[in-house]
Coordinates of C-alpha atoms in Angstrom, one line a residue:
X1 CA 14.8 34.2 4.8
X2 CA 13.3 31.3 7.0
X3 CA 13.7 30.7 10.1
X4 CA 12.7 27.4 12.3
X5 CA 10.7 27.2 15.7
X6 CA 12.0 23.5 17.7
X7 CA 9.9 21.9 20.8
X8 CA 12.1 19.0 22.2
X9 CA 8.8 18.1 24.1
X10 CA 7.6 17.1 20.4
X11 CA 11.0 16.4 18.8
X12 CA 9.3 18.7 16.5
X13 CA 10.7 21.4 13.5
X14 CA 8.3 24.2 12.0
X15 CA 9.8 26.0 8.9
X16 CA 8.2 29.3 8.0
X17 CA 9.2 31.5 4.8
X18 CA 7.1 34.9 4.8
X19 CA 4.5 34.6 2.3
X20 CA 4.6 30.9 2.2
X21 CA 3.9 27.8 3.7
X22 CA 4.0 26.9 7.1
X23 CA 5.9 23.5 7.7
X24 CA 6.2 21.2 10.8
X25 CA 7.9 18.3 11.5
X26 CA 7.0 16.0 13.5
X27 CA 9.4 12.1 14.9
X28 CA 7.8 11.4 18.0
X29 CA 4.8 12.0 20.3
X30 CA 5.5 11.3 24.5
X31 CA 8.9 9.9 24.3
X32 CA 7.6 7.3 21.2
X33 CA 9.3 7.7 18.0
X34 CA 7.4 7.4 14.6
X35 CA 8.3 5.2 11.8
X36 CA 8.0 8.0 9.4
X37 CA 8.5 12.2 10.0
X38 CA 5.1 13.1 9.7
X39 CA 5.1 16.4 7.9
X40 CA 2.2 19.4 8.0
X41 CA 2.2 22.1 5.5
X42 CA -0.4 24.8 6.5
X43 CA -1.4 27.1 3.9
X44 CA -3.0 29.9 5.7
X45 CA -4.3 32.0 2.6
X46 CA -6.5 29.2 1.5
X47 CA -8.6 28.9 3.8
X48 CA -12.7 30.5 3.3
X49 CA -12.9 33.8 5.1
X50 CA -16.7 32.7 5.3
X51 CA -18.5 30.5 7.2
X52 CA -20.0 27.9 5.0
X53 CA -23.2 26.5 7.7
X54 CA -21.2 23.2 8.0
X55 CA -22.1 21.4 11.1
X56 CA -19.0 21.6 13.2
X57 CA -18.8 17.6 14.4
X58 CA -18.6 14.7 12.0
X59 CA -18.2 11.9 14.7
X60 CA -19.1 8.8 13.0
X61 CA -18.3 7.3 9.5
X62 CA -20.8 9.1 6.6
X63 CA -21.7 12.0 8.7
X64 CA -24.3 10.3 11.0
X65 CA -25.6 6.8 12.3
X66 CA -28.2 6.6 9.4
X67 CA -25.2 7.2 6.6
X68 CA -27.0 10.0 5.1
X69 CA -24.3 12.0 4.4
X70 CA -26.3 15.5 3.3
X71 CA -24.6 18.2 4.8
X72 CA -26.1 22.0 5.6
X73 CA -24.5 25.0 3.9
X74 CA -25.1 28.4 4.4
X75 CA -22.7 29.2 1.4
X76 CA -24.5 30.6 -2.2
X77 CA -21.7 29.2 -4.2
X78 CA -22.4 26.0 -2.6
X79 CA -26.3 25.7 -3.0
X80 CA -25.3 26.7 -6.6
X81 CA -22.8 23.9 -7.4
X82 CA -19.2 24.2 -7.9
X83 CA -16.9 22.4 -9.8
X84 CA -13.2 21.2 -9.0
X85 CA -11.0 18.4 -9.7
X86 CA -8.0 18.2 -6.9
X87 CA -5.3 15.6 -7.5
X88 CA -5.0 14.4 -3.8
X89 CA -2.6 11.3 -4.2
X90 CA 0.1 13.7 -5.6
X91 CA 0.6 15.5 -1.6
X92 CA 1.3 12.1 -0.5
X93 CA 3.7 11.1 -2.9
X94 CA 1.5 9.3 -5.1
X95 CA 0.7 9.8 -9.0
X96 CA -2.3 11.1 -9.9
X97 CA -3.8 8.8 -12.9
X98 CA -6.4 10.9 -15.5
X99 CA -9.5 9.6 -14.7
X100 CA -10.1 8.7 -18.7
X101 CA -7.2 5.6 -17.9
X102 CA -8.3 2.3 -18.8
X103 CA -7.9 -0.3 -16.2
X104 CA -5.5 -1.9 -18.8
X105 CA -2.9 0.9 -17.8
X106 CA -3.1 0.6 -14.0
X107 CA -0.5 -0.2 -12.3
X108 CA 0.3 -3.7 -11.9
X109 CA -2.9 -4.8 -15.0
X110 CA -0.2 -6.6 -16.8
X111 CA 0.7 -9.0 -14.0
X112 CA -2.9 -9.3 -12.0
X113 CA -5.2 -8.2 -14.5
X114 CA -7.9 -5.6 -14.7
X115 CA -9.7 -6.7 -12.0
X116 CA -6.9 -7.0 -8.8
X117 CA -5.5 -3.7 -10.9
X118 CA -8.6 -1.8 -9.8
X119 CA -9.1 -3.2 -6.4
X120 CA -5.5 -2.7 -5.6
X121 CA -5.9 1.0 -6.8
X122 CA -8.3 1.7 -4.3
X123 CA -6.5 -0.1 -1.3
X124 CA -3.0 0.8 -1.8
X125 CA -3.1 4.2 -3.8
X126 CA -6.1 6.4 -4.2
X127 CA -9.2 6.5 -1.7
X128 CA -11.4 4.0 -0.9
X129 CA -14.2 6.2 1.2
X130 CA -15.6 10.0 0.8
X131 CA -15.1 13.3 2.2
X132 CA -15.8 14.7 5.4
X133 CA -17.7 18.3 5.7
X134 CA -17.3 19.7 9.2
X135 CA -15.7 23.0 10.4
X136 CA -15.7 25.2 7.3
X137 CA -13.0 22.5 5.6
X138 CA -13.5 19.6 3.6
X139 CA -11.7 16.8 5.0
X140 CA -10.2 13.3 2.8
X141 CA -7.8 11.1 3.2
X142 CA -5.4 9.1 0.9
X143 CA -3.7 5.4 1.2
X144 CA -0.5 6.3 -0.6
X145 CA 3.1 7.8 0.9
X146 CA 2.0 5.7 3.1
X147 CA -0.8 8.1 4.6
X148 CA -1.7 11.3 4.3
X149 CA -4.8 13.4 5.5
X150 CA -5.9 16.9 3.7
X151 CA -7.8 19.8 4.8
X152 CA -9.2 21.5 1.8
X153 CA -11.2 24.7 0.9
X154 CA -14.4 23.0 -0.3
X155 CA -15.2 25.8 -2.4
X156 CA -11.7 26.5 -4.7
X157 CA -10.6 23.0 -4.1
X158 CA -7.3 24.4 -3.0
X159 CA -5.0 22.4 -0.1
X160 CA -5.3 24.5 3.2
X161 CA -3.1 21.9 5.4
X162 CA -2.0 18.4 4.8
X163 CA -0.1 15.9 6.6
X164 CA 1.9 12.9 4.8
X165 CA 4.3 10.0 6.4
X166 CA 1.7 8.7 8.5
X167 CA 2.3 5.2 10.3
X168 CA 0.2 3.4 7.2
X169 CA -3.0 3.5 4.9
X170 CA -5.2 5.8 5.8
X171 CA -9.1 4.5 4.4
X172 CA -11.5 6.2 5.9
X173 CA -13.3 9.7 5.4
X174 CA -12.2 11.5 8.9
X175 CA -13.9 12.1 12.0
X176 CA -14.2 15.3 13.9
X177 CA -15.2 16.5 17.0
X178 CA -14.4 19.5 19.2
X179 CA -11.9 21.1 16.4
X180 CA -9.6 17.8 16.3
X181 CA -9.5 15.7 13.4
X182 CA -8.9 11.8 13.9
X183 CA -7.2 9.4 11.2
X184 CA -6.8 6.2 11.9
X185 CA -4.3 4.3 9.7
X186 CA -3.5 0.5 8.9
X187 CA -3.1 -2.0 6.3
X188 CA -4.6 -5.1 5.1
X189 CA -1.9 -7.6 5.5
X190 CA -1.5 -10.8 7.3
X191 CA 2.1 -11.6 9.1
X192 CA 3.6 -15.5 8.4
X193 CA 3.2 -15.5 11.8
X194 CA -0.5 -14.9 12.0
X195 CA -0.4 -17.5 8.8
X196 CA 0.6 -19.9 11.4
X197 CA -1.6 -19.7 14.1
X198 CA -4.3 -19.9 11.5
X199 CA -3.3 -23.2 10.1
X200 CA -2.7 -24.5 13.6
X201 CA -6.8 -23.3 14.0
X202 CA -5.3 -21.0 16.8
X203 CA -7.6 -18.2 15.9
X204 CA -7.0 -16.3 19.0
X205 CA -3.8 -16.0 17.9
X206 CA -4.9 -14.5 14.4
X207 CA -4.6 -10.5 13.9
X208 CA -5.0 -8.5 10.8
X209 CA -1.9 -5.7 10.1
X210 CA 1.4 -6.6 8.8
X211 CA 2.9 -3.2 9.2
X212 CA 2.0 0.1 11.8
X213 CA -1.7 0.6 12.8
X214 CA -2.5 3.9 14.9
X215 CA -4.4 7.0 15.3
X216 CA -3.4 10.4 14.3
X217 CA -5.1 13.4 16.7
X218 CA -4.9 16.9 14.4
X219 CA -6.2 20.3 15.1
X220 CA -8.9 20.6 12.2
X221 CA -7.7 25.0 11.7
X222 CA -4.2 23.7 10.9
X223 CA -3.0 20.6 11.0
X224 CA -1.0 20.7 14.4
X225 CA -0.4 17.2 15.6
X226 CA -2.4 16.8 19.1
X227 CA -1.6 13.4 19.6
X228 CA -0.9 10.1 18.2
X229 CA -1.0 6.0 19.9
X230 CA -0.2 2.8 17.9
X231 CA -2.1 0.1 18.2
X232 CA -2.0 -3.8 18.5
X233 CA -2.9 -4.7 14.3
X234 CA -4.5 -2.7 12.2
X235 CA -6.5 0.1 12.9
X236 CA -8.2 0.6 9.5
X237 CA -11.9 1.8 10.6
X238 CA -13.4 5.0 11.3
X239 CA -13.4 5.4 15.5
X240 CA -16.9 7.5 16.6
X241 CA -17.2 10.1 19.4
X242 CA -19.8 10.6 21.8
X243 CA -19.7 12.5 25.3
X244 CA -15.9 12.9 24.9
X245 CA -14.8 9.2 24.3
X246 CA -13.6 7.9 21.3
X247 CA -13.7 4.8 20.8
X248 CA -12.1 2.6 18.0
X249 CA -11.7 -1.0 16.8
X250 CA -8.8 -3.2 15.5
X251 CA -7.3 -6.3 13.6
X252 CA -6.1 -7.6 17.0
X253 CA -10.0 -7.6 18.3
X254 CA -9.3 -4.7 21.1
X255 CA -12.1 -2.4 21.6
X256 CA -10.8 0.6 22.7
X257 CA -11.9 3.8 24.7
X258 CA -9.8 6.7 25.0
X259 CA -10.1 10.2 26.4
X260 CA -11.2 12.1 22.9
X261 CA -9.4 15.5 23.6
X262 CA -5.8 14.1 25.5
X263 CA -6.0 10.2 24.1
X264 CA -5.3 9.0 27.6
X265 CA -7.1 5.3 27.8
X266 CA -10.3 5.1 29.9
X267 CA -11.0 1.3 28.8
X268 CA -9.7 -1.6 26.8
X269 CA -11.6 -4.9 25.7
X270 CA -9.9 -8.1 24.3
X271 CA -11.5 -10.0 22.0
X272 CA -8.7 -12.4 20.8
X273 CA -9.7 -13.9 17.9
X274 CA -12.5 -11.2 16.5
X275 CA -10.7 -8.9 13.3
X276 CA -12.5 -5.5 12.5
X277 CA -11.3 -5.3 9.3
X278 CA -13.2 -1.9 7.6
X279 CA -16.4 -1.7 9.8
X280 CA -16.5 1.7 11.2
X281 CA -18.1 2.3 14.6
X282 CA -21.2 3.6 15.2
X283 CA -23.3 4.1 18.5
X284 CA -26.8 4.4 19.9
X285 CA -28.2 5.6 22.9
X286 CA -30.7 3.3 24.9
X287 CA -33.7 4.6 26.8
X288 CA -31.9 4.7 30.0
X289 CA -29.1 6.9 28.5
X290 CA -26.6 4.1 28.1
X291 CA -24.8 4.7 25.1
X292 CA -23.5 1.6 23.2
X293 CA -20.4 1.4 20.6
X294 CA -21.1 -1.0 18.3
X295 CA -18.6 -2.8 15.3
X296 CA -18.9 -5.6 13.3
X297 CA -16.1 -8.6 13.1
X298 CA -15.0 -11.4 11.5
X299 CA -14.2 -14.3 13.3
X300 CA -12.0 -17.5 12.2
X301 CA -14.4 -20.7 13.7
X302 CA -17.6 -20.6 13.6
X303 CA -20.1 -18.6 13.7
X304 CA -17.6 -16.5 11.2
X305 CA -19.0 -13.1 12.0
X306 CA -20.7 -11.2 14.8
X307 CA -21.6 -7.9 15.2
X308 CA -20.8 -6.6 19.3
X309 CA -22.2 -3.6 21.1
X310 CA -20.3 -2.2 24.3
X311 CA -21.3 -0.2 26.7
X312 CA -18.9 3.5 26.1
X313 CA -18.5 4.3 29.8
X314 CA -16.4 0.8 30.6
X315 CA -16.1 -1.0 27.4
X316 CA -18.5 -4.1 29.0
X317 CA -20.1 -6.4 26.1
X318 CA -23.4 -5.5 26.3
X319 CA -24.4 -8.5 23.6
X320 CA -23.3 -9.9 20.3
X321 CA -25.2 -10.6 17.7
X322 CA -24.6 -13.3 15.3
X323 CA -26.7 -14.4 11.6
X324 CA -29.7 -17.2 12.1
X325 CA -28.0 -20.6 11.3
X326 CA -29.4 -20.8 7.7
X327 CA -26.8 -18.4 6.8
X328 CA -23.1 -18.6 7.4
X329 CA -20.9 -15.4 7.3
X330 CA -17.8 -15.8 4.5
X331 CA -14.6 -14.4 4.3
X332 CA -14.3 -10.3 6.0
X333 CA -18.1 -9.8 5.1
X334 CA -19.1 -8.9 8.9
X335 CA -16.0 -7.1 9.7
X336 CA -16.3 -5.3 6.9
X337 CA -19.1 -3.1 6.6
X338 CA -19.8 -0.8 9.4
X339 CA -23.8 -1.2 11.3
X340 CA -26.1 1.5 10.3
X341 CA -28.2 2.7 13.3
X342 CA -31.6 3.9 13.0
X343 CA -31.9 5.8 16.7
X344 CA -35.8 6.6 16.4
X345 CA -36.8 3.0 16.4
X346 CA -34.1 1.2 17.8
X347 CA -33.1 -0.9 14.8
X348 CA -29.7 -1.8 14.0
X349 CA -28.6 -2.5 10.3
X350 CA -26.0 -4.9 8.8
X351 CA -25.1 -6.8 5.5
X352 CA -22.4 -9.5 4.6
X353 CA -21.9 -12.2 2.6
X354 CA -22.7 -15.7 3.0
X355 CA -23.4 -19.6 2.1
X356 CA -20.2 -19.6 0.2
X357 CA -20.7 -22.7 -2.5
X358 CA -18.3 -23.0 -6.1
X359 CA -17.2 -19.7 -5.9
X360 CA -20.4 -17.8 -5.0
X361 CA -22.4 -16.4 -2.3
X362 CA -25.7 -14.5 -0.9
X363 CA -26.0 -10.9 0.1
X364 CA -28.1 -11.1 3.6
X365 CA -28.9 -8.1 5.2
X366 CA -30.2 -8.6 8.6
X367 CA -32.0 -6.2 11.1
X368 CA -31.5 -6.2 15.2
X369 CA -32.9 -5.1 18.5
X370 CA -30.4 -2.6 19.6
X371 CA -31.0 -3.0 22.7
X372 CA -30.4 -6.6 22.8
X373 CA -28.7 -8.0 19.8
X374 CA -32.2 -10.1 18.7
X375 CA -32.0 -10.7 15.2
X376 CA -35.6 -9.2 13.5
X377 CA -35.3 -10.7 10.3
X378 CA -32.9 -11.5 8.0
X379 CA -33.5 -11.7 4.0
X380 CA -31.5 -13.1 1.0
X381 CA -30.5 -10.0 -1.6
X382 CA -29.6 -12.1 -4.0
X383 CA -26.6 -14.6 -5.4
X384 CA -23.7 -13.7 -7.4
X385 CA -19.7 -14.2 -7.7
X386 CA -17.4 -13.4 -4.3
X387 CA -16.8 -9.5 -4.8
X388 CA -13.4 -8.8 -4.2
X389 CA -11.7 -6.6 -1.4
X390 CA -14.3 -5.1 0.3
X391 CA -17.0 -7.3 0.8
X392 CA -20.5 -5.8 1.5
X393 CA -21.5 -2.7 1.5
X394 CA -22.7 0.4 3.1
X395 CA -26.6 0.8 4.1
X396 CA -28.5 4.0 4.3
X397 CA -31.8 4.2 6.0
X398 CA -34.3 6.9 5.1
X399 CA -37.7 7.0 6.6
X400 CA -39.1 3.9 6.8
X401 CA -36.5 2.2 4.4
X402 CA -33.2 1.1 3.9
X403 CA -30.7 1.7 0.7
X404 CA -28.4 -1.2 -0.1
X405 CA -25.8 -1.6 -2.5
X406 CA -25.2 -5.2 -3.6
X407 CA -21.7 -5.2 -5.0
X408 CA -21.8 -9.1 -6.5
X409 CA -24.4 -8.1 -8.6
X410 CA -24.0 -4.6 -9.2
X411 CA -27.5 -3.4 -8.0
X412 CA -29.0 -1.2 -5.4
X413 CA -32.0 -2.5 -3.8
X414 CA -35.2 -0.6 -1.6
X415 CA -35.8 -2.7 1.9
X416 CA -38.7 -2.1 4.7
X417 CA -37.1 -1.7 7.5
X418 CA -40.1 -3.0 9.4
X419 CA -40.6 -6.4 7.9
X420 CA -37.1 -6.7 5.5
X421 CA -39.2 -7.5 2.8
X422 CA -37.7 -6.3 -0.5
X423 CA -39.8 -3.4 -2.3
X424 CA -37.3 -3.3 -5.7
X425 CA -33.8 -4.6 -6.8
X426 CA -31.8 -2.5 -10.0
X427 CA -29.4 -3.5 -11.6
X428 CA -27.1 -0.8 -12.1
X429 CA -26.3 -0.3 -15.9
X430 CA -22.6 -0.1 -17.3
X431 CA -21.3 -1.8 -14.2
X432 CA -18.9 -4.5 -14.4
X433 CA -19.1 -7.2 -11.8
X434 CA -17.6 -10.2 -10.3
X435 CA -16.4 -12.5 -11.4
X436 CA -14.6 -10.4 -14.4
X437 CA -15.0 -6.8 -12.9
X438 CA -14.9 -5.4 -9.3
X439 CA -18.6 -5.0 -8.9
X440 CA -20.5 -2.0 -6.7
X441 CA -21.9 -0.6 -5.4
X442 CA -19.9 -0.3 -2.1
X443 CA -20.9 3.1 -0.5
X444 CA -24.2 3.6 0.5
X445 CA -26.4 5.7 -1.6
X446 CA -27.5 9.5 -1.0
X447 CA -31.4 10.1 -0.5
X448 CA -31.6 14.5 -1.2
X449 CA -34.5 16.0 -2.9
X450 CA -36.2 13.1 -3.5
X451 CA -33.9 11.0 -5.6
X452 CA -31.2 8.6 -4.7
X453 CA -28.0 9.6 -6.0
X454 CA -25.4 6.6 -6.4
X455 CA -21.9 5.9 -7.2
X456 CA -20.4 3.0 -8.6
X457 CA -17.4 2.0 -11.0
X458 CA -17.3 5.3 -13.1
X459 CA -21.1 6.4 -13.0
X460 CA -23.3 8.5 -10.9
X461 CA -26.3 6.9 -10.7
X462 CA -29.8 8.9 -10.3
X463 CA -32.2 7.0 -9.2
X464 CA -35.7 7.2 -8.7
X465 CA -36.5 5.9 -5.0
X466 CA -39.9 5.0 -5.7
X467 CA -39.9 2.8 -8.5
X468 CA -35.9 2.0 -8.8
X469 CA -35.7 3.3 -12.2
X470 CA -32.2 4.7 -13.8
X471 CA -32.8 8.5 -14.3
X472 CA -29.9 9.2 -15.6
X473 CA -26.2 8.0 -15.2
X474 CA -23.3 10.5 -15.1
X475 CA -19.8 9.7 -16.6
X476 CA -16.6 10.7 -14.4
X477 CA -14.0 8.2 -14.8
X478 CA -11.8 6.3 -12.8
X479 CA -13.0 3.9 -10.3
X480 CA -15.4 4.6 -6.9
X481 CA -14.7 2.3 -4.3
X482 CA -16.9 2.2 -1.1
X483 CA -17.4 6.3 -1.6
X484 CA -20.6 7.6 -0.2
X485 CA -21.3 10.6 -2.3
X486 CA -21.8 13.7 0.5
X487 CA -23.9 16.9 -0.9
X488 CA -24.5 20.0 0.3
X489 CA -26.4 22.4 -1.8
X490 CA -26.3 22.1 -5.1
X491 CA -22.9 20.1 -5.2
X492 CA -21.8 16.6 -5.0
X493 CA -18.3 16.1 -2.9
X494 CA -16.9 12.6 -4.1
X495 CA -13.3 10.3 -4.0
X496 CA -12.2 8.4 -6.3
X497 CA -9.6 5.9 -6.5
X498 CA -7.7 7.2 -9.5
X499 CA -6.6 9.8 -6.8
X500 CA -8.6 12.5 -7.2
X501 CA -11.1 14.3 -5.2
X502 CA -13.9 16.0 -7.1
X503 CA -16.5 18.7 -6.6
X504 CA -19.2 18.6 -9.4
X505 CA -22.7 20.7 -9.5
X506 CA -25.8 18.8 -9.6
X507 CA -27.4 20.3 -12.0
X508 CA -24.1 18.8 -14.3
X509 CA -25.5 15.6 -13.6
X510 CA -29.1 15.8 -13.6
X511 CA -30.4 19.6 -14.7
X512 CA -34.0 18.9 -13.2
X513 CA -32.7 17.8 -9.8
X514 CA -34.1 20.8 -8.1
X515 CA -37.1 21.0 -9.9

């Protein structure tokens, strides 16, 4: 027997069969109806009757502002490794592919090739970023059905709550705060429309999103929708949370700060013209307590790019930051990749493309005052063929240097943060780059127990942080898009875009790493 539970206030229907499932149903939020039903199924016998030592926040992109995404666990099976392949995409409606698939089979290879196949994979299907590990669960989201965000028992791998029909894609590895879990959805699309004012070089007319962005407010325990607001374009990078704001970033260039437990808006900032494509905010707090949101963008005229720090209490541009002359920003670069902040020193960290010329360009990574926006220094990475999709990549900084993937050429390089003078560049081995292959990596590398643990295309990569040299390389399959491995223990928490979501133990990819 079931029996259902309506609140008109939510225009919402739970369906409960003893033993079983808890369903809700969810059409609008505050008198605004949803494009889709969104739909939570709760499974309350999944979840760990432990606690695992997570940290209970995750309120920035990659765990923290330095992207080193090394979590704390309490939990023996944990710190011993455990293994689990979940096939994510199929609670959303999408179809799992075996991760052995060659990119011959993918959808759509025949008519776009292997290439667009891949890259299409990972923006309209499987995953593009990692996992979240905060509040006993693990946390990932998935681009197909047309969202849909899962709450999963890191230890079995089994599903404790999920919830599919969101607005659009949902990218991003989910941020939580307070025992709420934040999505935010959107796609990568241009309207005619937007087409227009482009080719009439009305860029402040130009916004990215051709279908629904928003933001999704869940309780992290089980998957009760809190709250939800559309917004003006896309809405396709991670928001952060600090001192109870969240703030986020669109396609239409709005800054945005909202109440972080009721979503009510404390501040809004217009920057017509300025798309935040995929960089994720992240935040740093000045020496006289002002905190500052901080997102990259890509802008239509010159100077093509700037990176823009507001302050979180009234959403006030503090300063923007643009590239020195001799390099000009190309394509999404600077709206892609979110800035990594190094709060110790004050030194904010940011890559892109650049100096487009016959179908290449350079991978500068650049270094700023936070305070100010001054550009340090800026160096050249290296030249290759445009990477497709996602165009630069995600920077971790460890002591006193930086992690960088370079997806055009398929290497990871070591940087002083101090001077940005290059201390090694490796080309990652079976890695298939522009122009034939997507190229990688994307996500920023892992520093734990002294190595750097990498992936890219269908490797993990182990290196050795000193020198640069390939340990040893780790077959899984598939394809990893801009996924930031995230470890705790003796386990490695990764996405793929084949639809999966995978728990492997260390030692299965390196035996000594503990040694």
């Amino acid at each position: 027997m079931s029996f259902f539970i309506v609140n008109s206030f939510q225009n919402q229907v739970q369906t409960q069969t003893p033993l079983q499932p808890i369903t809700t149903v969810y059409t609008q939020y505050n008198g605004t109806y949803f494009p889709y039903e969104v739909k939570v199924t709760y499974y309350p016998g999944n979840m760990s009757n432990s606690n695992l030592g997570f940290p209970s926040d995750w309120i920035v992109t990659n765990y923290n502002q330095e992207f080193e995404s090394v979590v704390p666990t309490s939990c023996t099976y944990l710190q011993q490794g455990v293994s689990w392949e979940l096939p994510a995409d199929s609670f959303g409606g999408g179809t799992p592919i075996p991760l052995s698939t060659p990119a011959s089979m993918l959808p759509g290879a025949s008519a776009l090739g292997e290439k667009a196949a891949l890259v299409f994979l990972t923006q309209d299907v499987g995953q593009p970023l990692g996992v979240t590990l905060a509040d006993n669960l693990l946390f990932v989201e998935e681009d197909s059905g047309p969202g849909t965000i899962l709450a999963v028992n890191p230890i079995s791998g089994n599903v404790v709550w999920y919830a599919t029909g969101l607005a659009s894609m949902a990218m991003q590895d989910p941020i939580v705060w307070n025992g709420i879990v934040y999505v935010p959805v959107g796609d990568i699309g241009f309207t005619f429309t937007a087409l227009e004012h482009a080719l009439r070089n009305e860029s402040s007319g130009v916004y990215r999103g051709s279908v629904y962005g928003g933001i999704y407010a869940f309780n992290a325990s089980d998957g009760q929708l809190l709250w939800m607001r559309f917004t003006f374009g896309e809405n396709m990078p991670d928001p952060v949370v600090y001192n109870g704001i969240l703030a986020y970033a669109t396609g239409s260039g709005c800054f945005v700060g909202l109440n972080a437990t009721t979503g009510s808006t404390l501040w809004i900032t217009k920057l017509p013209g300025y798309i935040d494509s995929m960089s994720s905010l992240n935040y740093y707090v000045g020496s006289n307590g002002t905190v500052l949101f901080i997102a990259g963008f890509t802008l239509l005229k010159y100077p093509y790019g700037i990176l823009v720090a507001v302050n979180s209490e009234n959403g006030k541009v503090v300063w923007q930051s643009q590239l020195p002359s001799t390099y000009v920003p190309f394509n999404t670069g600077m709206g892609d990749s979110p800035a990594t902040v190094i709060q110790s020193s004050g030194i904010i960290l940011k890559d892109t493309i650049a100096n487009f010329r016959n179908g290449t360009v350079d991978t500068v990574m650049f270094a700023v005052n936070a305070t100010n926006g001054n550009v340090l220094w800026a160096i050249n990475l290296g030249r290759g063929y445009v990477p497709p999709a996602f165009k630069a990549s995600m920077i971790l900084a460890n002591g006193n240097y930086a992690y960088v993937g370079i997806p055009s050429l398929g290497s990871v390089a070591k940087v002083s943060i101090a001077t940005g003078k290059i201390i090694w560049e490796t080309r990652l081995p079976d890695l298939g780059i522009p122009p034939t292959l997507p190229g990688g990596p994307r996500g920023a590398p892992v520093y734990y127990h002294g190595l750097l643990w990498v992936a890219a295309g269908s490797h993990i990569y182990v290196l050795n942080p000193d020198s640069g040299k390939v340990i040893t390389m780790y077959y899984v399959g598939g394809r990893f898009g801009i996924v930031d491995p995230v470890i705790s223990g003796g386990t490695i928490f990764l996405t793929n875009s084949y639809g999966w979501v995978i728990a492997i133990p260390l030692s299965q990819i390196y035996p000594d790493w503990n040694s």
